[in-house]
Amino acid sequence: MQYPLLFSPFQLGPNRLKNRVMALPVFSGYAHPGGWVSSLLITHYRKLAASGASVVVVANAAVAEDGVASTHNLRVDADPYIAGLAKLAAAIREEGAVACLQLNHAGRFAKTSQPLLPSALDNENLAFNISSLKNFMNFFPFEKRFALTRYFLRMIGTWRRGMEAEDLERIRNHFVEAAERALKAGFDMIELHGASGYLLNQFLSSFTNKLSSPYGGDFQSRTAFPLSVIREIRERIPAPFPVGFRLNLRAVSYTHLTLPTNREV
């Protein structure tokens, strides 16, 4: 066999994985309006689990009402959602796969009149966003570009206020409570969405996080809020329940790289 490790078992916390293949989270838009689990969503993830992957990650479950990125965004911000999520987790497990729920807050890209972001938009952000918009529009037919440009500029206009202390505490609690609901629904693990420009990712980037210490500044300080979310989840849901974190990465060549060793998760 050319890749023997790929198809060998692996122990992930309490879960015995039958191989190293994971069905990664890709937003489907199959949830009912309001974030409810639909039969189409269950069928979709059941088929992914039946494909042979050892882990199926259910994409983009919003931890707060102001954190949804779409009308059809799956939600996990209230107890009534647990019953539907339990059916979804059961469908994945019935096909022999480990069920993982990805928790997310869309941050500045949320479908709300007052989106959350670490720090307010400044001139550097604006110039880059306009330049990015021009490149992005090249992927669309000419007749669609005007409406998309109007929508994007309207969205940028709401990025005027950074998060305050009460916002940070509220969102941290939302992530923790969502993790508890995932456990109650029967998911075997969770993944925090720290990529794709969403809220936790915005804290990690010096472009979108211009806060001062303790949640902004150097890279170590920019990791403080996402790490505090993980720590709070760990306090309420102790090991061996696995907690993953999705990251944006860029390949860079370093002759020497020293990682911080004084932070524990």
XYZ file of N, CA and C in Angstrom:
795
model
N 0.846 -1.194 0.000
C 0.000 0.000 0.000
C 0.886 1.250 0.000
N 0.569 2.205 -0.864
C 1.436 3.374 -1.021
C 1.413 4.284 0.202
N 0.243 4.424 0.862
C 0.127 5.300 2.029
C -0.422 4.486 3.204
N 0.387 3.652 3.826
C -0.123 2.761 4.871
C -0.683 3.496 6.087
N -0.085 4.628 6.456
C -0.569 5.343 7.636
C -1.947 5.956 7.407
N -2.235 6.367 6.159
C -3.498 7.026 5.853
C -4.690 6.141 6.200
N -4.532 4.853 6.039
C -5.650 3.938 6.266
C -5.462 3.081 7.514
N -4.585 3.520 8.394
C -4.380 2.814 9.655
C -5.164 3.491 10.772
N -5.534 2.747 11.814
C -6.306 3.324 12.929
C -5.504 4.377 13.686
N -6.237 5.222 14.405
C -5.600 6.299 15.164
C -6.474 6.615 16.363
N -5.856 6.791 17.516
C -6.592 7.108 18.730
C -6.628 8.621 18.931
N -7.823 9.196 18.932
C -8.011 10.636 19.147
C -8.864 10.814 20.393
N -8.206 11.088 21.527
C -8.946 11.141 22.778
C -9.597 9.797 23.039
N -10.887 9.788 23.348
C -11.579 8.515 23.584
C -12.038 7.832 22.299
N -11.802 8.463 21.152
C -12.329 7.963 19.881
C -11.269 7.163 19.127
N -11.641 5.947 18.736
C -10.777 5.110 17.925
C -11.140 5.334 16.462
N -10.272 6.047 15.724
C -10.526 6.339 14.325
C -10.106 5.153 13.472
N -10.933 4.782 12.493
C -10.622 3.627 11.653
C -9.559 3.948 10.602
N -9.339 5.243 10.336
C -8.305 5.683 9.415
C -7.979 7.142 9.699
N -7.153 7.758 8.864
C -6.747 9.154 9.079
C -7.472 10.110 8.128
N -8.569 9.659 7.523
C -9.302 10.471 6.542
C -10.432 11.212 7.256
N -10.518 12.524 7.019
C -11.574 13.344 7.606
C -12.364 14.040 6.498
N -13.684 14.078 6.674
C -14.535 14.884 5.794
C -14.566 16.287 6.389
N -13.870 17.221 5.746
C -13.681 18.551 6.309
C -14.944 19.405 6.187
N -15.065 20.418 7.035
C -16.276 21.249 7.045
C -16.365 22.166 5.835
N -17.423 22.006 5.064
C -17.713 22.873 3.923
C -19.156 23.336 4.066
N -19.365 24.650 4.089
C -20.709 25.184 4.285
C -21.637 24.744 3.158
N -22.792 24.185 3.510
C -23.732 23.664 2.519
C -24.945 24.564 2.313
N -25.361 25.295 3.350
C -26.592 26.074 3.260
C -27.835 25.206 3.283
N -27.724 23.976 3.821
C -28.842 23.034 3.822
C -29.716 23.135 5.074
N -29.339 23.959 6.038
C -30.174 24.109 7.233
C -31.453 24.868 6.888
N -32.504 24.592 7.657
C -33.723 25.368 7.496
C -33.465 26.823 7.912
N -34.236 27.783 7.371
C -34.113 29.161 7.857
C -34.277 29.201 9.376
N -33.441 29.976 10.022
C -33.465 30.007 11.475
C -32.466 29.058 12.103
N -31.770 28.263 11.262
C -30.692 27.431 11.784
C -31.061 26.028 12.201
N -32.275 25.565 11.846
C -32.729 24.244 12.264
C -32.189 23.155 11.333
N -31.900 21.996 11.918
C -31.426 20.853 11.138
C -32.533 20.380 10.209
N -32.194 20.164 8.934
C -33.152 19.698 7.938
C -32.867 18.241 7.575
N -33.835 17.581 6.952
C -33.628 16.209 6.489
C -32.534 16.169 5.416
N -32.451 17.215 4.594
C -31.409 17.284 3.573
C -30.027 17.347 4.217
N -29.914 18.095 5.305
C -28.634 18.203 6.008
C -28.229 16.843 6.580
N -29.184 16.122 7.168
C -28.903 14.799 7.723
C -28.473 13.834 6.615
N -29.187 13.858 5.492
C -28.831 12.989 4.363
C -27.432 13.306 3.847
N -27.132 14.582 3.749
C -25.812 15.022 3.249
C -24.690 14.471 4.124
N -24.808 14.639 5.433
C -23.728 14.204 6.311
C -23.724 12.690 6.508
N -24.867 12.040 6.398
C -24.892 10.579 6.441
C -24.094 9.999 5.270
N -24.259 10.597 4.086
C -23.523 10.122 2.913
C -22.022 10.355 3.073
N -21.651 11.487 3.654
C -20.229 11.730 3.900
C -19.672 10.693 4.866
N -20.426 10.364 5.905
C -19.971 9.368 6.876
C -19.868 7.989 6.239
N -20.786 7.681 5.323
C -20.783 6.375 4.655
C -19.667 6.256 3.621
N -19.007 7.367 3.284
C -17.965 7.353 2.256
C -16.696 6.649 2.717
N -16.563 6.440 4.030
C -15.373 5.784 4.559
C -14.496 6.669 5.412
N -14.790 7.969 5.462
C -14.023 8.879 6.324
C -14.214 8.492 7.782
N -13.180 8.640 8.575
C -13.279 8.272 9.990
C -13.915 9.370 10.824
N -13.777 10.631 10.381
C -14.343 11.780 11.092
C -15.111 12.636 10.096
N -16.316 13.034 10.473
C -17.097 13.962 9.658
C -17.316 15.229 10.474
N -16.855 16.357 9.933
C -16.982 17.638 10.630
C -18.160 18.406 10.044
N -19.173 18.638 10.854
C -20.342 19.407 10.441
C -19.988 20.885 10.478
N -20.174 21.558 9.349
C -19.636 22.902 9.174
C -20.478 24.001 9.815
N -19.786 24.947 10.440
C -20.288 26.297 10.677
C -21.607 26.366 11.446
N -21.591 25.855 12.684
C -22.751 26.004 13.565
C -22.571 27.280 14.384
N -23.476 28.238 14.209
C -23.334 29.545 14.852
C -23.583 29.450 16.350
N -22.711 30.075 17.129
C -22.819 30.019 18.587
C -23.679 31.146 19.138
N -24.069 32.095 18.274
C -24.878 33.224 18.719
C -25.758 33.698 17.567
N -26.882 34.298 17.909
C -27.795 34.788 16.881
C -27.135 35.847 16.013
N -26.238 36.653 16.611
C -25.554 37.691 15.834
C -24.277 37.173 15.191
N -24.128 35.836 15.127
C -22.936 35.247 14.534
C -23.202 34.416 13.302
N -24.429 34.472 12.761
C -24.761 33.678 11.583
C -24.276 34.392 10.321
N -23.794 33.597 9.358
C -23.311 34.161 8.107
C -24.336 34.059 6.993
N -25.435 33.346 7.249
C -26.445 33.109 6.217
C -27.771 32.783 6.878
N -28.853 33.012 6.155
C -30.184 32.634 6.645
C -30.247 31.140 6.904
N -29.505 30.363 6.121
C -29.515 28.900 6.234
C -28.309 28.379 7.006
N -27.805 29.198 7.907
C -26.676 28.838 8.764
C -27.168 27.955 9.907
N -26.565 26.788 10.071
C -26.877 25.930 11.212
C -26.586 26.682 12.509
N -27.418 26.451 13.531
C -27.232 27.165 14.800
C -27.187 26.204 15.978
N -26.469 26.637 17.021
C -26.345 25.848 18.239
C -26.346 26.785 19.451
N -27.065 27.917 19.315
C -27.027 28.956 20.346
C -28.180 28.886 21.337
N -29.012 27.840 21.264
C -30.126 27.697 22.213
C -30.471 26.219 22.340
N -31.016 25.829 23.493
C -31.318 24.424 23.765
C -32.294 23.780 22.773
N -33.295 24.507 22.233
C -34.204 23.857 21.282
C -33.517 23.270 20.054
N -32.295 23.715 19.754
C -31.585 23.168 18.592
C -30.990 21.788 18.867
N -30.905 21.393 20.136
C -30.213 20.155 20.491
C -30.865 18.935 19.860
N -32.190 18.877 19.839
C -32.877 17.688 19.323
C -32.506 17.414 17.868
N -32.520 18.427 17.033
C -32.150 18.250 15.631
C -30.692 17.889 15.467
N -29.830 18.541 16.251
C -28.405 18.237 16.191
C -28.125 16.807 16.640
N -28.929 16.311 17.588
C -28.762 14.929 18.043
C -29.054 13.946 16.908
N -30.068 14.232 16.097
C -30.372 13.370 14.946
C -29.235 13.400 13.933
N -28.644 14.571 13.780
C -27.528 14.724 12.844
C -26.309 13.939 13.323
N -25.974 14.082 14.599
C -24.835 13.344 15.153
C -25.073 11.839 15.080
N -26.309 11.411 15.367
C -26.630 9.975 15.330
C -26.475 9.410 13.928
N -26.885 10.171 12.915
C -26.773 9.704 11.524
C -25.313 9.477 11.149
N -24.440 10.357 11.588
C -23.002 10.220 11.297
C -22.430 8.997 12.005
N -22.778 8.836 13.259
C -22.238 7.725 14.048
C -22.774 6.381 13.574
N -24.016 6.366 13.091
C -24.594 5.113 12.584
C -23.835 4.580 11.377
N -23.158 5.464 10.655
C -22.378 5.048 9.489
C -20.923 4.755 9.843
N -20.625 4.724 11.142
C -19.300 4.325 11.584
C -18.264 5.424 11.647
N -18.686 6.675 11.610
C -17.742 7.793 11.664
C -17.881 8.544 12.984
N -16.823 9.238 13.361
C -16.845 10.118 14.525
C -17.498 11.436 14.120
N -18.421 11.926 14.947
C -19.168 13.148 14.634
C -18.540 14.345 15.334
N -18.165 15.358 14.545
C -17.553 16.580 15.070
C -18.392 17.777 14.636
N -18.638 18.708 15.548
C -19.402 19.912 15.231
C -18.469 21.112 15.254
N -18.442 21.847 14.151
C -17.621 23.053 14.071
C -18.414 24.248 14.610
N -17.864 24.922 15.608
C -18.513 26.074 16.227
C -17.927 27.356 15.656
N -18.800 28.316 15.343
C -18.307 29.526 14.691
C -19.116 30.747 15.090
N -18.447 31.878 15.037
C -19.106 33.183 15.062
C -18.551 33.946 13.869
N -19.427 34.428 12.998
C -18.973 35.039 11.746
C -18.309 36.395 11.932
N -18.421 36.990 13.117
C -17.738 38.260 13.355
C -18.198 39.348 12.403
N -17.262 39.982 11.734
C -17.614 41.113 10.870
C -18.408 40.677 9.642
N -18.401 39.388 9.323
C -19.167 38.891 8.173
C -20.541 38.347 8.564
N -20.952 38.582 9.793
C -22.245 38.094 10.252
C -23.390 38.850 9.589
N -24.503 38.149 9.441
C -25.693 38.737 8.833
C -26.493 39.458 9.921
N -26.041 40.647 10.260
C -26.654 41.441 11.320
C -26.342 42.912 11.073
N -27.138 43.780 11.658
C -26.938 45.217 11.424
C -25.728 45.763 12.173
N -25.296 45.080 13.232
C -24.149 45.540 13.996
C -23.190 44.377 14.239
N -22.398 44.003 13.227
C -21.486 42.866 13.389
C -20.374 43.162 14.387
N -19.838 42.094 14.949
C -18.758 42.212 15.918
C -17.412 42.038 15.233
N -16.432 42.826 15.670
C -15.065 42.683 15.193
C -14.133 43.193 16.283
N -12.916 42.663 16.357
C -12.019 43.051 17.451
C -11.804 44.553 17.542
N -11.516 45.190 16.405
C -11.295 46.636 16.405
C -11.940 47.244 15.169
N -12.275 48.501 15.275
C -13.008 49.173 14.199
C -12.166 49.293 12.930
N -12.855 49.421 11.809
C -12.207 49.616 10.511
C -11.372 50.895 10.525
N -10.160 50.830 9.930
C -9.374 52.041 9.781
C -8.984 52.205 8.308
N -8.250 53.254 7.994
C -7.924 53.547 6.591
C -7.136 52.436 5.920
N -6.250 51.780 6.672
C -5.476 50.669 6.107
C -6.419 49.536 5.697
N -7.362 49.203 6.572
C -8.331 48.160 6.256
C -9.148 48.530 5.031
N -9.603 49.781 4.992
C -10.493 50.204 3.916
C -9.812 50.091 2.554
N -8.574 50.573 2.459
C -7.859 50.522 1.184
C -7.659 49.086 0.722
N -7.307 48.206 1.637
C -7.089 46.807 1.274
C -8.398 46.132 0.866
N -9.471 46.418 1.601
C -10.761 45.795 1.293
C -11.280 46.239 -0.074
N -11.101 47.490 -0.408
C -11.536 47.973 -1.720
C -10.719 47.311 -2.825
N -9.418 47.185 -2.617
C -8.558 46.520 -3.595
C -8.954 45.055 -3.756
N -9.234 44.387 -2.632
C -9.655 42.984 -2.678
C -10.987 42.840 -3.392
N -11.873 43.789 -3.160
C -13.190 43.753 -3.808
C -13.051 43.796 -5.324
N -12.154 44.636 -5.829
C -11.951 44.737 -7.272
C -11.517 43.395 -7.858
N -10.601 42.717 -7.171
C -10.147 41.412 -7.643
C -11.252 40.368 -7.539
N -12.007 40.440 -6.458
C -13.092 39.483 -6.230
C -14.161 39.594 -7.316
N -14.447 40.796 -7.759
C -15.493 41.011 -8.751
C -15.168 40.358 -10.106
N -13.898 40.097 -10.358
C -13.516 39.491 -11.636
C -14.058 38.077 -11.799
N -14.494 37.466 -10.708
C -15.026 36.105 -10.772
C -16.514 36.083 -11.129
N -17.152 37.238 -11.228
C -18.592 37.302 -11.442
C -18.922 37.962 -12.773
N -20.063 37.586 -13.376
C -20.508 38.267 -14.604
C -20.671 39.760 -14.350
N -20.453 40.542 -15.376
C -20.472 41.995 -15.233
C -21.778 42.498 -14.622
N -22.923 41.916 -15.040
C -24.222 42.411 -14.580
C -24.468 42.165 -13.093
N -23.703 41.260 -12.468
C -23.888 40.979 -11.041
C -22.974 41.823 -10.164
N -22.022 42.482 -10.754
C -20.996 43.158 -9.959
C -21.524 44.386 -9.215
N -22.491 45.076 -9.760
C -22.993 46.293 -9.118
C -23.698 45.973 -7.800
N -24.550 44.944 -7.837
C -25.276 44.572 -6.619
C -24.318 44.054 -5.556
N -23.320 43.256 -5.953
C -22.354 42.733 -4.998
C -21.501 43.845 -4.403
N -21.121 44.807 -5.246
C -20.330 45.938 -4.746
C -21.135 46.749 -3.741
N -22.398 47.006 -4.055
C -23.252 47.754 -3.135
C -23.394 47.024 -1.795
N -23.588 45.688 -1.878
C -23.728 44.890 -0.656
C -22.456 44.943 0.181
N -21.306 44.807 -0.476
C -20.043 44.788 0.245
C -19.746 46.139 0.894
N -19.987 47.220 0.173
C -19.732 48.546 0.739
C -20.680 48.847 1.895
N -21.923 48.374 1.784
C -22.861 48.552 2.892
C -22.374 47.789 4.119
N -21.824 46.605 3.912
C -21.304 45.807 5.018
C -20.104 46.496 5.664
N -19.196 47.016 4.855
C -18.036 47.736 5.385
C -18.476 48.915 6.252
N -19.590 49.537 5.877
C -20.086 50.682 6.629
C -20.517 50.353 8.046
N -20.695 49.069 8.350
C -21.100 48.677 9.710
C -19.897 48.334 10.592
N -18.699 48.359 10.026
C -17.504 47.962 10.783
C -16.893 49.169 11.497
N -17.689 49.848 12.276
C -17.238 51.102 12.889
C -16.941 50.983 14.379
N -17.308 49.855 14.981
C -17.141 49.739 16.437
C -16.456 48.422 16.777
N -15.367 48.525 17.551
C -14.693 47.325 18.013
C -15.390 46.732 19.222
N -15.054 45.494 19.534
C -15.660 44.808 20.675
C -15.187 45.409 21.994
N -16.111 45.484 22.936
C -15.802 45.955 24.272
C -15.744 44.769 25.232
N -15.397 45.038 26.490
C -15.190 43.956 27.455
C -16.420 43.064 27.600
N -17.598 43.685 27.616
C -18.822 42.873 27.764
C -19.088 42.015 26.532
N -18.686 42.510 25.365
C -18.823 41.712 24.140
C -17.923 40.478 24.205
N -16.698 40.678 24.644
C -15.749 39.575 24.750
C -16.259 38.499 25.698
N -16.769 38.911 26.835
C -17.271 37.957 27.824
C -18.494 37.217 27.291
N -19.374 37.937 26.639
C -20.584 37.313 26.100
C -20.253 36.268 25.040
N -19.376 36.610 24.112
C -19.038 35.684 23.038
C -18.285 34.476 23.578
N -17.419 34.690 24.543
C -16.717 33.565 25.168
C -17.728 32.604 25.784
N -18.711 33.148 26.494
C -19.744 32.304 27.092
C -20.565 31.581 26.035
N -20.835 32.254 24.918
C -21.604 31.610 23.847
C -20.855 30.384 23.306
N -19.555 30.502 23.122
C -18.778 29.359 22.636
C -18.823 28.208 23.640
N -18.682 28.533 24.911
C -18.689 27.493 25.947
C -20.052 26.799 25.992
N -21.121 27.580 25.978
C -22.470 26.997 26.031
C -22.763 26.171 24.781
N -22.258 26.613 23.629
C -22.446 25.851 22.394
C -21.704 24.523 22.473
N -20.518 24.521 23.063
C -19.762 23.277 23.234
C -20.528 22.302 24.126
N -21.143 22.813 25.173
C -21.934 21.951 26.048
C -23.130 21.360 25.309
N -23.761 22.149 24.454
C -24.904 21.629 23.679
C -24.447 20.565 22.677
N -23.274 20.764 22.085
C -22.742 19.756 21.158
C -22.537 18.431 21.871
N -22.022 18.484 23.081
C -21.827 17.275 23.871
C -23.167 16.614 24.198
N -24.151 17.421 24.595
C -25.480 16.891 24.902
C -26.139 16.269 23.670
N -25.840 16.816 22.493
C -26.434 16.310 21.253
C -25.772 15.014 20.783
N -24.677 14.617 21.430
C -24.045 13.356 21.081
C -22.851 13.461 20.157
N -22.357 14.673 19.915
C -21.149 14.799 19.102
C -19.950 14.297 19.890
N -19.001 13.700 19.185
C -17.826 13.102 19.813
C -16.716 14.114 20.044
N -16.763 15.242 19.338
C -15.737 16.263 19.469
C -16.259 17.562 18.852
N -15.536 18.644 19.076
C -15.885 19.925 18.470
C -14.644 20.514 17.818
N -14.892 21.441 16.890
C -13.822 22.217 16.271
C -14.212 23.686 16.320
N -13.316 24.530 16.795
C -13.543 25.969 16.783
C -13.062 26.514 15.445
N -13.897 27.335 14.810
C -13.565 27.868 13.483
C -12.701 29.112 13.655
N -11.397 28.930 13.461
C -10.466 30.055 13.584
C -9.860 30.436 12.252
N -10.647 30.268 11.163
C -10.134 30.528 9.823
C -11.160 31.322 9.021
N -10.860 31.506 7.733
C -11.797 32.085 6.746
C -12.232 33.506 7.064
N -11.488 34.208 7.903
C -11.807 35.598 8.202
C -12.910 35.803 9.208
N -13.357 34.723 9.870
C -14.411 34.852 10.874
C -13.835 35.343 12.206
N -14.656 35.434 13.236
C -14.298 36.209 14.425
C -13.001 35.753 15.096
N -12.860 34.465 15.403
C -11.641 34.020 16.083
C -10.420 34.249 15.210
N -10.576 34.080 13.900
C -9.502 34.372 12.964
C -9.151 35.859 12.971
N -10.150 36.722 13.137
C -9.922 38.170 13.149
C -9.045 38.587 14.331
N -9.158 37.854 15.449
C -8.299 38.153 16.596
C -6.845 37.781 16.315
N -6.627 36.746 15.526
C -5.269 36.272 15.273
C -4.506 37.163 14.300
N -5.225 37.900 13.461
C -4.587 38.697 12.415
C -4.295 40.120 12.894
N -3.086 40.588 12.631
C -2.738 41.976 12.976
C -3.467 42.964 12.076
N -4.003 42.504 10.963
C -4.745 43.374 10.053
C -6.109 43.739 10.626
N -6.787 42.776 11.238
C -8.131 43.016 11.779
C -8.134 43.210 13.290
N -7.032 42.904 13.953
C -6.943 43.092 15.399
C -5.899 44.151 15.699
N -6.377 45.342 16.001
C -5.483 46.458 16.333
C -5.658 46.871 17.800
N -6.114 45.924 18.611
C -6.279 46.171 20.026
C -4.920 46.264 20.713
N -4.919 46.864 21.886
C -3.727 46.826 22.724
C -3.826 45.608 23.640
N -2.776 45.347 24.398
C -2.752 44.217 25.315
C -3.944 44.304 26.281
N -4.571 43.185 26.696
C -4.054 41.824 26.588
C -4.526 41.045 25.358
N -5.406 41.611 24.528
C -5.957 40.840 23.413
C -5.425 41.274 22.054
N -4.483 42.202 22.025
C -3.902 42.646 20.773
C -2.473 43.089 20.971
N -1.777 43.309 19.854
C -0.365 43.686 19.908
C 0.453 42.648 19.169
N 1.385 41.997 19.876
C 2.186 40.963 19.227
C 1.340 39.696 19.041
N 1.912 38.728 18.336
C 1.132 37.535 18.012
C 0.666 36.800 19.265
N 1.525 36.723 20.265
C 1.144 36.033 21.489
C -0.081 36.678 22.125
N -0.143 37.990 22.119
C -1.300 38.688 22.677
C -2.537 38.506 21.810
N -2.357 38.417 20.494
C -3.514 38.227 19.607
C -4.136 36.844 19.749
N -3.359 35.900 20.269
C -3.924 34.568 20.517
C -4.681 34.489 21.839
N -4.617 35.537 22.655
C -5.139 35.465 24.019
C -6.639 35.183 24.056
N -7.415 35.863 23.206
C -8.861 35.637 23.275
C -9.249 34.241 22.793
N -8.778 33.784 21.613
C -9.095 32.402 21.226
C -8.654 31.370 22.266
N -7.481 31.577 22.871
C -7.024 30.641 23.895
C -7.909 30.682 25.127
N -8.423 31.873 25.464
C -9.317 31.966 26.623
C -10.616 31.216 26.367
N -11.073 31.210 25.110
C -12.263 30.438 24.752
C -12.003 28.952 24.953
N -10.848 28.482 24.488
C -10.500 27.067 24.641
C -10.401 26.694 26.117
N -9.750 27.549 26.910
C -9.587 27.245 28.339
C -10.940 27.150 29.044
N -11.855 28.083 28.721
C -13.181 28.063 29.350
C -13.931 26.790 28.963
N -13.815 26.379 27.711
C -14.458 25.131 27.276
C -13.859 23.956 28.028
N -12.546 23.952 28.168
C -11.884 22.860 28.872
C -12.314 22.780 30.341
N -12.573 23.925 30.950
C -13.007 23.922 32.347
C -14.402 23.329 32.488
N -15.264 23.592 31.521
C -16.641 23.104 31.580
C -16.796 21.706 30.979
N -15.959 21.395 29.967
C -15.991 20.071 29.347
C -14.568 19.533 29.382
N -14.211 18.847 30.448
C -12.821 18.399 30.590
C -12.462 17.305 29.596
N -11.158 17.090 29.444
C -10.669 15.974 28.629
C -11.271 14.677 29.188
N -11.469 13.647 28.344
C -10.841 13.447 27.040
C -11.660 13.940 25.841
N -12.687 14.771 26.041
C -13.470 15.272 24.910
C -12.569 16.158 24.049
N -12.321 15.770 22.779
C -11.377 16.519 21.948
C -11.934 17.867 21.503
N -11.079 18.876 21.524
C -11.402 20.218 21.044
C -10.370 20.601 19.986
N -10.812 20.774 18.743
C -9.915 21.158 17.664
C -10.027 22.639 17.350
N -9.114 23.126 16.529
C -9.110 24.540 16.142
C -8.676 24.629 14.687
N -9.512 25.210 13.843
C -9.198 25.338 12.423
C -8.452 26.645 12.179
N -7.346 26.574 11.446
C -6.476 27.732 11.232
C -6.272 27.996 9.743
N -6.094 29.274 9.400
C -5.526 29.637 8.099
C -4.013 29.544 8.214
N -3.385 28.915 7.235
C -1.930 28.818 7.245
C -1.367 29.272 5.909
N -0.177 29.827 5.938
C 0.514 30.224 4.724
C 1.922 29.661 4.772
N 2.312 29.005 3.700
C 3.633 28.380 3.666
C 4.712 29.459 3.608
N 5.594 29.443 4.600
C 6.695 30.406 4.657
C 7.972 29.635 4.973
N 9.049 30.009 4.338
C 10.324 29.345 4.588
C 11.071 30.082 5.694
N 11.386 29.362 6.772
C 12.135 29.945 7.881
C 13.439 29.166 8.071
N 14.503 29.872 8.300
C 15.746 29.187 8.638
C 15.737 28.794 10.105
N 14.993 29.541 10.905
C 14.899 29.217 12.328
C 13.562 29.736 12.843
N 12.836 28.885 13.504
C 11.527 29.279 14.025
C 11.409 28.797 15.454
N 11.187 29.697 16.388
C 11.012 29.353 17.788
C 9.571 29.622 18.187
N 8.894 28.596 18.648
C 7.497 28.755 19.067
C 7.438 29.015 20.574
N 6.465 29.813 21.034
C 6.333 30.079 22.462
C 6.015 28.790 23.219
N 6.644 28.615 24.379
C 6.414 27.398 25.164
C 5.774 27.683 26.513
N 5.466 28.959 26.778
C 4.958 29.307 28.102
C 3.442 29.469 28.140
N 2.749 28.967 27.093
C 1.284 29.042 27.083
C 0.732 27.631 27.020
N -0.185 27.359 27.884
C -0.837 26.061 27.887
C -2.288 26.244 27.499
N -2.835 25.288 26.770
C -4.241 25.315 26.374
C -4.999 24.337 27.236
